[in-house]
Tab-separated table of C-alpha atoms in Angstrom:
chain	number	residue	atom	x	y	z
A	290	MET	CA	-26.215	53.622	1.455
A	291	SER	CA	-27.632	55.129	4.408
A	292	SER	CA	-26.058	56.994	6.960
A	293	SER	CA	-25.958	54.406	9.810
A	294	SER	CA	-24.429	51.881	6.893
A	295	PHE	CA	-21.568	54.491	6.126
A	296	GLY	CA	-20.663	54.690	9.589
A	297	LYS	CA	-20.256	50.849	10.150
A	298	TRP	CA	-18.702	50.597	6.697
A	299	VAL	CA	-15.847	53.088	7.913
A	300	GLY	CA	-15.750	51.457	11.625
A	301	HIS	CA	-15.212	47.928	9.923
A	302	ASN	CA	-13.029	49.058	7.016
A	303	LEU	CA	-10.968	52.105	8.034
A	304	LEU	CA	-11.238	51.702	11.789
A	305	PHE	CA	-11.077	48.129	12.012
A	306	SER	CA	-13.307	48.266	14.947
A	307	ASP	CA	-13.680	44.546	15.516
A	308	VAL	CA	-10.095	43.614	14.773
A	309	LEU	CA	-8.964	46.183	17.424
A	310	GLU	CA	-10.956	45.269	20.000
A	311	SER	CA	-8.560	43.152	21.595
A	312	ASP	CA	-5.476	41.377	21.098
A	313	SER	CA	-5.772	38.415	19.055
A	314	ARG	CA	-2.143	38.035	17.488
A	315	SER	CA	-0.194	35.023	17.363
A	316	PRO	CA	3.530	34.621	18.111
A	317	CYS	CA	5.440	35.054	14.698
A	318	THR	CA	8.093	33.197	16.430
A	319	THR	CA	8.969	31.570	19.965
A	320	PHE	CA	12.267	30.940	21.986
A	321	SER	CA	13.176	30.418	25.820
A	322	ILE	CA	14.965	32.626	28.434
A	323	PRO	CA	17.108	31.156	30.881
A	324	ASP	CA	15.607	30.526	34.365
A	325	TYR	CA	18.593	32.665	35.886
A	326	PHE	CA	17.895	35.825	34.065
A	327	LEU	CA	14.203	35.381	35.037
A	328	LYS	CA	14.851	35.621	38.252
A	329	LEU	CA	16.712	38.906	37.996
A	330	PHE	CA	13.319	40.353	37.316
A	331	HIS	CA	11.236	38.049	39.716
A	332	MET	CA	9.574	36.510	36.796
A	333	GLU	CA	10.130	33.145	37.889
A	334	GLY	CA	7.397	30.364	37.465
A	335	GLY	CA	4.932	30.103	34.595
A	336	GLY	CA	7.681	28.596	32.157
A	337	ASN	CA	10.607	29.870	30.338
A	338	LYS	CA	9.353	29.810	26.785
A	339	PHE	CA	8.240	33.451	25.085
A	340	GLY	CA	6.532	34.511	21.929
A	341	LEU	CA	7.276	37.686	19.634
A	342	LEU	CA	4.230	39.254	18.249
A	343	ALA	CA	4.564	41.419	15.609
A	344	PRO	CA	2.513	45.179	15.273
A	345	GLN	CA	-0.595	45.138	13.724
A	346	ILE	CA	-0.616	47.025	10.692
A	347	GLU	CA	-4.291	47.690	11.162
A	348	PHE	CA	-3.969	49.774	14.293
A	349	TRP	CA	-1.707	52.478	12.462
A	350	ILE	CA	-4.146	52.568	9.235
A	351	ALA	CA	-6.903	53.015	11.848
A	352	LEU	CA	-4.954	55.629	13.650
A	353	VAL	CA	-4.108	57.387	10.337
A	354	ALA	CA	-7.741	57.240	9.601
A	355	SER	CA	-9.059	58.645	12.968
A	356	LEU	CA	-6.226	61.428	12.286
A	357	ILE	CA	-7.984	62.224	8.995
A	358	MET	CA	-11.221	62.364	10.474
A	359	GLY	CA	-10.239	64.667	12.968
A	360	ALA	CA	-8.774	67.110	10.510
A	361	LEU	CA	-11.962	67.188	8.561
A	362	PHE	CA	-13.937	67.733	11.429
A	363	SER	CA	-11.344	70.567	12.828
A	364	SER	CA	-11.452	71.956	9.168
A	365	CYS	CA	-14.867	72.540	9.517
A	366	LEU	CA	-15.200	74.186	12.849
A	367	SER	CA	-11.807	76.347	11.681
A	368	CYS	CA	-14.366	78.044	8.806
A	369	ILE	CA	-17.015	79.065	11.919
A	370	ILE	CA	-13.972	80.445	13.760
A	371	TYR	CA	-12.383	82.387	10.946
A	372	HIS	CA	-15.577	84.097	10.004
A	373	PHE	CA	-17.427	84.531	13.182
A	374	ILE	CA	-14.149	84.869	15.711
A	375	VAL	CA	-11.133	85.652	13.908
A	376	LEU	CA	-12.571	88.401	11.346
A	377	PRO	CA	-14.842	90.111	13.864
A	378	ARG	CA	-12.272	90.595	16.500
A	379	LYS	CA	-9.771	91.878	13.785
A	380	GLU	CA	-12.548	94.478	12.828
A	381	ILE	CA	-12.761	95.491	16.518
A	382	ASN	CA	-9.100	95.599	17.052
A	383	THR	CA	-8.765	97.886	14.243
A	384	GLN	CA	-11.571	100.073	15.591
A	385	LYS	CA	-13.876	99.670	12.060
A	386	ARG	CA	-16.663	99.416	14.300
A	387	LYS	CA	-17.744	100.666	17.668
A	388	LYS	CA	-17.901	98.178	20.591
A	389	ASN	CA	-21.407	97.453	20.583
A	390	LEU	CA	-23.681	94.188	20.654
A	391	GLU	CA	-21.344	93.001	17.671
A	392	SER	CA	-18.207	93.084	19.861
A	393	MET	CA	-19.522	89.809	21.455
A	394	THR	CA	-19.880	88.056	18.519
A	395	PRO	CA	-16.820	86.018	19.089
A	396	PHE	CA	-17.780	85.034	22.476
A	397	ILE	CA	-21.184	84.103	21.661
A	398	VAL	CA	-20.017	81.927	18.722
A	399	GLY	CA	-17.461	80.470	20.894
A	400	PHE	CA	-18.750	79.766	24.078
A	401	GLY	CA	-22.208	78.875	22.254
A	402	ILE	CA	-21.531	76.966	19.401
A	403	VAL	CA	-17.963	75.688	18.703
A	404	MET	CA	-17.153	74.845	22.255
A	405	PRO	CA	-20.467	72.825	22.933
A	406	ILE	CA	-19.860	71.133	19.762
A	407	CYS	CA	-16.134	70.080	20.582
A	408	ILE	CA	-17.506	68.732	23.939
A	409	VAL	CA	-20.361	66.937	22.783
A	410	SER	CA	-19.566	65.476	19.451
A	411	PRO	CA	-17.101	62.554	20.311
A	412	TYR	CA	-19.633	60.461	22.180
A	413	TYR	CA	-21.955	60.570	18.924
A	414	GLY	CA	-18.666	59.804	16.674
A	415	LEU	CA	-17.782	56.815	18.728
A	416	ARG	CA	-20.979	55.384	18.334
A	417	TYR	CA	-21.851	56.066	14.664
A	418	PHE	CA	-18.292	54.695	13.791
A	419	MET	CA	-18.206	51.712	16.439
A	420	ILE	CA	-14.993	53.094	17.659
A	421	LYS	CA	-14.121	50.273	20.620
A	422	ASN	CA	-10.040	50.653	20.871
A	423	LYS	CA	-9.066	53.156	23.780
A	424	ILE	CA	-6.491	54.338	21.887
A	425	LEU	CA	-8.443	55.477	18.743
A	426	LYS	CA	-10.949	56.701	21.564
A	427	PHE	CA	-8.276	58.855	23.016
A	428	PHE	CA	-7.260	60.436	19.546
A	429	THR	CA	-10.890	61.103	18.755
A	430	GLY	CA	-11.147	63.147	22.212
A	431	VAL	CA	-7.829	64.837	21.297
A	432	ALA	CA	-9.130	66.218	18.119
A	433	GLN	CA	-12.172	67.807	19.347
A	434	ILE	CA	-10.332	69.033	22.681
A	435	THR	CA	-7.530	70.780	20.318
A	436	SER	CA	-10.516	72.466	18.602
A	437	PHE	CA	-11.791	73.544	21.809
A	438	PHE	CA	-8.568	75.208	23.099
A	439	ARG	CA	-7.759	76.812	19.537
A	440	CYS	CA	-11.183	78.478	19.708
A	441	SER	CA	-10.396	79.891	22.896
A	442	GLU	CA	-7.054	81.153	21.463
A	443	ALA	CA	-9.083	82.746	18.961
A	444	MET	CA	-11.724	84.606	21.186
A	445	PHE	CA	-9.219	85.905	23.365
A	446	GLY	CA	-6.798	87.013	20.534
A	447	PHE	CA	-3.686	84.864	21.353
A	448	LEU	CA	-3.469	82.785	18.309
A	449	PRO	CA	0.138	82.072	17.168
A	450	SER	CA	1.731	84.729	14.802
A	451	ASN	CA	0.365	84.518	11.300
A	452	VAL	CA	-1.802	81.903	11.927
A	453	ASP	CA	-4.925	83.928	11.364
A	454	ASP	CA	-3.489	85.663	7.976
A	455	SER	CA	-5.993	83.439	6.247
A	456	LEU	CA	-8.413	80.893	6.538
A	457	THR	CA	-6.102	78.280	4.738
A	458	GLN	CA	-3.235	79.136	7.391
A	459	LEU	CA	-6.210	78.550	10.175
A	460	ILE	CA	-7.234	75.357	8.728
A	461	THR	CA	-3.599	74.268	8.342
A	462	TYR	CA	-2.914	75.310	12.206
A	463	THR	CA	-6.135	73.422	13.536
A	464	ALA	CA	-5.814	70.195	11.344
A	465	PHE	CA	-3.193	68.719	13.054
A	466	PRO	CA	-3.219	67.662	17.019
A	467	VAL	CA	0.352	68.981	17.070
A	468	GLU	CA	1.286	72.849	16.455
A	469	VAL	CA	2.505	73.333	12.852
A	470	LYS	CA	5.256	76.255	12.582
A	471	PHE	CA	4.387	79.418	10.931
A	472	ASP	CA	6.357	82.327	9.849
A	473	SER	CA	5.585	85.622	7.941
A	474	LYS	CA	5.514	83.660	4.409
A	475	GLY	CA	3.033	81.346	5.805
A	476	THR	CA	3.794	77.271	6.998
A	477	VAL	CA	7.329	76.391	7.413
A	478	LYS	CA	8.233	73.910	4.704
A	479	SER	CA	9.665	70.252	5.767
A	480	THR	CA	12.504	68.941	4.289
A	481	TRP	CA	13.192	65.171	3.185
A	482	ILE	CA	15.946	65.487	5.925
A	483	ASP	CA	13.108	66.190	8.329
A	484	VAL	CA	11.118	62.944	6.700
A	485	LYS	CA	13.835	60.768	7.247
A	486	TYR	CA	14.662	62.150	11.105
A	487	TYR	CA	11.171	61.504	12.005
A	488	LEU	CA	10.511	58.285	10.432
A	489	ILE	CA	13.784	56.819	11.905
A	490	ASN	CA	12.971	57.943	15.350
A	491	TRP	CA	9.280	56.677	15.078
A	492	ILE	CA	10.506	53.528	14.225
A	493	LYS	CA	13.101	53.645	16.911
A	494	TYR	CA	10.364	54.545	19.534
A	495	ILE	CA	8.209	51.808	18.313
A	496	VAL	CA	10.939	49.144	19.099
A	497	ILE	CA	11.644	50.895	22.344
A	498	LEU	CA	7.827	50.931	23.460
A	499	GLY	CA	7.216	47.555	22.475
A	500	MET	CA	10.328	46.415	24.715
A	501	TYR	CA	9.332	48.374	27.650
A	502	SER	CA	5.479	47.447	27.580
A	503	SER	CA	6.916	43.792	27.097
A	504	ILE	CA	8.622	44.180	30.678
A	505	LEU	CA	5.732	46.129	32.445
A	506	LEU	CA	2.985	43.685	30.553
A	507	ALA	CA	4.736	40.865	32.838
A	508	TYR	CA	3.621	42.754	35.867
A	509	ASP	CA	0.298	43.848	34.464
A	510	TYR	CA	1.489	47.229	34.045
A	511	GLN	CA	2.363	47.664	37.900
A	512	PRO	CA	5.620	46.041	39.484
A	513	TYR	CA	3.727	46.069	42.969
A	514	PRO	CA	0.050	45.847	43.965
A	515	ASN	CA	-1.871	49.087	44.189
A	516	GLU	CA	-3.177	49.401	47.658
A	517	GLU	CA	-5.779	52.117	46.628
A	518	GLY	CA	-9.182	51.511	45.026
A	519	PRO	CA	-10.259	53.178	41.720
A	520	ALA	CA	-12.372	56.214	43.293
A	521	MET	CA	-11.658	59.362	44.492
A	522	GLN	CA	-12.639	58.664	48.123
A	523	ASP	CA	-10.272	55.940	48.134
A	524	ILE	CA	-7.069	57.891	47.748
A	525	LYS	CA	-4.363	57.384	50.475
A	526	LEU	CA	-2.352	60.379	50.711
A	527	LEU	CA	0.591	58.898	52.446
A	528	ASN	CA	0.498	55.456	50.175
A	529	GLY	CA	1.910	57.665	47.562
A	530	PHE	CA	5.428	58.279	49.385
A	531	SER	CA	5.634	54.208	49.738
A	532	ARG	CA	8.634	52.458	47.660
A	533	GLN	CA	6.226	50.422	46.206
A	534	GLN	CA	3.644	53.121	44.961
A	535	LEU	CA	6.860	55.391	43.885
A	536	ILE	CA	8.081	52.463	41.742
A	537	ASN	CA	4.900	52.143	40.384
A	538	ASN	CA	4.070	55.641	39.464
A	539	LEU	CA	7.995	55.978	37.978
A	540	SER	CA	7.290	52.939	35.825
A	541	VAL	CA	4.105	54.283	34.527
A	542	ALA	CA	5.212	58.058	34.271
A	543	ILE	CA	8.244	56.541	31.922
A	544	MET	CA	5.613	54.591	30.011
A	545	PHE	CA	3.665	57.659	29.188
A	546	GLN	CA	6.577	59.560	27.995
A	547	VAL	CA	7.512	56.891	25.640
A	548	TYR	CA	3.929	56.266	24.518
A	549	LEU	CA	3.843	60.505	23.734
A	550	THR	CA	6.857	60.518	22.076
A	551	THR	CA	6.366	57.492	19.680
A	552	PHE	CA	2.933	58.763	18.683
A	553	GLY	CA	4.580	62.653	18.372
A	554	PHE	CA	7.343	61.401	16.154
A	555	GLY	CA	4.760	59.520	14.237
A	556	ILE	CA	2.321	62.312	13.673
A	557	ASN	CA	5.543	64.616	12.698
A	558	PHE	CA	6.531	62.270	10.154
A	559	LEU	CA	3.072	62.187	8.613
A	560	ALA	CA	2.791	65.870	8.860
A	561	SER	CA	6.548	66.237	7.211
A	562	LEU	CA	5.446	64.085	4.386
A	563	CYS	CA	2.562	66.656	3.762
A	564	GLY	CA	5.501	69.604	3.793
A	565	PHE	CA	4.442	70.833	7.013
A	566	GLN	CA	7.300	71.194	10.304
A	567	LEU	CA	5.554	70.639	13.602
A	568	THR	CA	6.644	71.562	17.054
A	569	PRO	CA	8.266	68.814	19.181
A	570	PHE	CA	5.837	66.872	21.039
A	571	MET	CA	7.990	65.710	24.047
A	572	LEU	CA	11.419	66.947	25.160
A	573	ASN	CA	12.466	64.080	27.318
A	574	PRO	CA	11.065	65.819	30.712
A	575	MET	CA	11.491	62.700	32.773
A	576	PHE	CA	15.738	62.983	32.301
A	577	GLU	CA	16.514	66.474	31.229
A	578	SER	CA	14.284	68.826	33.354
A	579	SER	CA	15.769	71.439	35.471
A	580	SER	CA	12.523	72.187	37.584
A	581	PRO	CA	8.889	71.735	37.795
A	582	SER	CA	8.088	74.909	35.439
A	583	ASP	CA	10.428	73.455	32.953
A	584	PHE	CA	9.139	69.969	33.241
A	585	TRP	CA	5.524	71.015	32.723
A	586	GLY	CA	6.213	74.257	30.786
A	587	LYS	CA	8.897	73.427	28.326
A	588	ARG	CA	9.217	69.547	28.157
A	589	TRP	CA	6.036	67.696	28.732
A	590	ASN	CA	3.440	67.369	26.084
A	591	LEU	CA	4.593	70.829	24.433
A	592	VAL	CA	1.306	70.479	22.310
A	593	MET	CA	-1.139	70.682	25.355
A	594	HIS	CA	1.031	73.022	27.167
A	595	GLY	CA	1.018	75.404	24.128
A	596	MET	CA	-2.896	75.245	23.797
A	597	LEU	CA	-3.366	75.671	27.638
A	598	LYS	CA	-0.973	78.586	27.824
A	599	ARG	CA	-2.721	80.762	24.941
A	600	GLY	CA	-6.352	79.488	25.689
A	601	VAL	CA	-6.190	79.431	29.425
A	602	TYR	CA	-3.283	81.041	31.085
A	603	LYS	CA	-2.488	84.377	28.884
A	604	PRO	CA	-6.311	85.114	29.204
A	605	VAL	CA	-6.330	84.689	32.851
A	606	ARG	CA	-2.685	86.544	33.034
A	607	THR	CA	-4.359	89.726	31.715
A	608	LYS	CA	-6.367	90.402	34.854
A	609	TYR	CA	-5.275	88.105	37.687
A	610	SER	CA	-1.819	87.353	38.979
A	611	ARG	CA	0.967	84.614	37.539
A	612	LEU	CA	-0.027	82.418	40.344
A	613	ALA	CA	-3.657	82.503	39.825
A	614	ALA	CA	-3.125	82.155	36.050
A	615	SER	CA	-0.909	78.843	36.679
A	616	MET	CA	-3.896	77.441	38.934
A	617	ALA	CA	-6.411	78.201	36.344
A	618	THR	CA	-4.512	76.440	33.752
A	619	PHE	CA	-3.461	73.249	35.654
A	620	ILE	CA	-7.325	72.974	36.997
A	621	ALA	CA	-8.246	73.347	33.293
A	622	SER	CA	-6.106	70.463	32.224
A	623	GLY	CA	-7.229	68.728	34.951
A	624	VAL	CA	-10.946	68.939	33.822
A	625	PHE	CA	-9.909	68.234	30.408
A	626	HIS	CA	-8.315	65.027	31.117
A	627	GLU	CA	-11.439	64.109	33.256
A	628	TRP	CA	-13.493	64.900	30.037
A	629	LEU	CA	-11.140	62.880	27.969
A	630	LEU	CA	-11.714	59.654	30.507
A	631	SER	CA	-15.217	59.920	29.749
A	632	VAL	CA	-14.514	59.639	26.070
A	633	MET	CA	-12.343	56.783	26.333
A	634	PHE	CA	-14.493	55.030	28.727
A	635	TYR	CA	-17.689	55.670	27.167
A	636	PRO	CA	-19.667	52.481	26.477
A	637	ASP	CA	-19.319	50.932	23.279
A	638	SER	CA	-23.193	50.454	22.024
A	639	GLU	CA	-26.449	51.985	22.458
A	640	ASP	CA	-27.536	49.303	25.224
A	641	GLY	CA	-24.872	50.879	27.364
A	642	THR	CA	-22.657	47.657	27.056
A	643	CYS	CA	-18.666	47.871	26.615
A	644	SER	CA	-16.147	45.484	25.461
A	645	PRO	CA	-14.843	43.722	27.480
A	646	ILE	CA	-16.373	45.331	30.498
A	647	CYS	CA	-17.532	48.803	31.131
A	648	TYR	CA	-14.925	50.518	33.217
A	649	LEU	CA	-16.050	53.461	35.604
A	650	PRO	CA	-13.109	55.836	35.961
A	651	GLY	CA	-12.180	57.656	39.108
A	652	TYR	CA	-13.744	61.269	38.441
A	653	GLY	CA	-11.819	64.011	40.487
A	654	ARG	CA	-8.488	62.035	40.749
A	655	ASN	CA	-7.081	63.766	37.451
A	656	THR	CA	-7.994	67.111	38.545
A	657	LEU	CA	-6.561	66.785	42.140
A	658	PHE	CA	-3.201	65.659	40.570
A	659	PHE	CA	-3.097	69.077	38.418
A	660	VAL	CA	-3.917	70.969	41.489
A	661	TRP	CA	-1.179	68.962	43.136
A	662	ASN	CA	1.235	70.327	40.627
A	663	ALA	CA	-0.140	73.674	40.563
A	664	ILE	CA	0.821	73.752	44.357
A	665	VAL	CA	4.608	72.653	43.201
A	666	ILE	CA	4.940	75.225	40.772
A	667	GLY	CA	3.426	77.990	43.379
A	668	LEU	CA	6.158	76.423	45.898
A	669	GLU	CA	8.806	76.869	42.883
A	670	TYR	CA	7.975	80.582	42.667
A	671	ALA	CA	8.287	81.233	46.106
A	672	ILE	CA	11.332	79.284	47.199
A	673	GLY	CA	12.736	77.894	43.860
A	674	GLY	CA	15.709	80.497	43.979
A	675	ALA	CA	17.052	79.112	47.325
A	676	ALA	CA	20.515	78.667	47.659
A	677	ILE	CA	20.436	74.731	48.392
A	678	PHE	CA	18.194	74.542	45.075
A	679	GLN	CA	21.129	76.306	43.220
A	680	LEU	CA	23.696	73.978	44.500
A	681	PHE	CA	21.687	71.128	43.497
A	682	HIS	CA	21.843	72.672	39.842
A	683	LYS	CA	25.476	73.484	39.943
A	684	HIS	CA	26.836	70.117	41.556
A	685	LEU	CA	24.558	67.279	40.420
A	686	PRO	CA	23.998	65.623	36.988
A	687	LEU	CA	21.255	66.846	34.958
A	688	THR	CA	19.818	63.407	35.226
A	689	VAL	CA	19.770	63.387	39.114
A	690	VAL	CA	18.026	66.841	39.119
A	691	SER	CA	15.597	65.727	36.730
A	692	LEU	CA	14.351	62.693	38.771
A	693	MET	CA	14.476	64.981	41.809
A	694	VAL	CA	12.297	67.233	39.785
A	695	ALA	CA	9.796	64.233	38.608
A	696	SER	CA	9.927	63.187	42.412
A	697	THR	CA	7.778	66.404	43.078
A	698	ALA	CA	4.851	64.628	41.012
A	699	LEU	CA	5.309	61.016	41.552
A	700	PRO	CA	3.493	60.740	45.137
A	701	ALA	CA	0.390	61.893	43.183
A	702	ALA	CA	1.071	60.420	40.161
A	703	HIS	CA	-0.930	57.185	40.499
A	704	TRP	CA	-4.164	59.439	40.925
A	705	PHE	CA	-3.681	60.603	37.033
A	706	THR	CA	-2.420	57.121	35.975
A	707	ASN	CA	-4.710	54.818	37.941
A	708	ASP	CA	-7.339	54.670	35.379
A	709	TYR	CA	-5.194	53.764	32.613
A	710	VAL	CA	-3.486	51.326	34.545
A	711	ARG	CA	-6.484	49.312	35.819
A	712	SER	CA	-8.412	49.390	32.414
A	713	ASP	CA	-7.601	47.909	29.064
A	714	PHE	CA	-6.036	51.275	27.746
A	715	PHE	CA	-2.294	49.910	27.433
A	716	LYS	CA	-3.806	46.606	26.179
A	717	ASP	CA	-5.669	48.156	23.334
A	718	GLY	CA	-2.278	50.224	22.582
A	719	GLN	CA	-0.038	47.466	22.708
A	720	ILE	CA	-1.527	45.675	19.498
A	721	GLY	CA	0.499	48.395	17.543
A	722	PHE	CA	3.815	47.457	18.721
A	723	PRO	CA	6.055	44.457	18.902
A	724	LEU	CA	5.584	42.741	22.080
A	725	ILE	CA	7.189	39.591	23.703
A	726	ILE	CA	4.689	37.450	25.761
A	727	ARG	CA	5.232	34.745	27.893
A	728	MET	CA	3.647	31.518	26.457
A	729	SER	CA	1.617	29.320	28.531
A	730	ASP	CA	2.797	25.680	29.087
């Protein structure tokens, strides 16, 4: 079997590139919803017959296969990181060699070999394995960017405790997109109670995400028309403060939270089956955050937060102020998400065509969104201790406070979510969830 034939075989049989190209499911049952109920959601017209679509098992098989492939990729890079970055740093730190040219080895290998491989390899992998589904493309990019930031952690000496004790532990740490827990004895072992907990919550959130997606799908994932165009120059600053845009942004922000929570529980379930405990992925940031720094630093996408903290914030903080380090971290997050867009919307075939169409992201909007939030964090540092904010914390329910916190990001949220809503990203994701659709008459 030739190399190209192997890639096609994996693409067709493990990643189901053709099956997951579009949602071709047929309803497993149909039912009717009364007209008066549809009017409550402004869904009158179009008939009252609906169908229930069952999750497509191939989606989850392909997702597991892509995670395994990502783990193999990360494991190979871990060998390079351990022998040419971790060990040289250990020798330097214990003063077993003088600080000569060899002290630059970790940075030469990291910046010159490992990081460029992480940046470039997804584009070749997508073509080689014929990956077309945007969710699978997303996870392909996540595997490589995880190795990218963990390489930075190793170069600057900010790997979590006990991770660099052995090559095996470093491989374990980099194999999962979610952070593995370690103690002085090695990896923290999972129990069957953990397996049960993650399985139940994964299934629960699959259903929740399916139902929430069913509601937003009826509005094409945005309740109100978006008045802005897709490009960065189309941004209208005041538009973000309109009632319609704020509702759109809140709806999609909740969608992202439920998406990340669902996949987080799924990955934690797989890891617990393998005997590992992972850190939580999301901690309900939309409804339990007490401040912008709590939202971004302790609740939203904790995996990305951990990598950015150790791979960007701490190295910058050793030489510059907390504000400068925070700004650098948010900008790095923006650039990473711009790169991730280029991976997700990379043309499917060598002739530059895509299925169903080629979508050109509005590059720059993601970075601008994270700069906005860096400014918000800066303002929190400056005036967050004011008496009025302390009164809010003392006298308002946490959910209200959390929504007020989220509102600091909502006026600019569509700068980030725009490409996901306008493209077929959510439509590619809905294949793996139960979905209620309106049947044509």
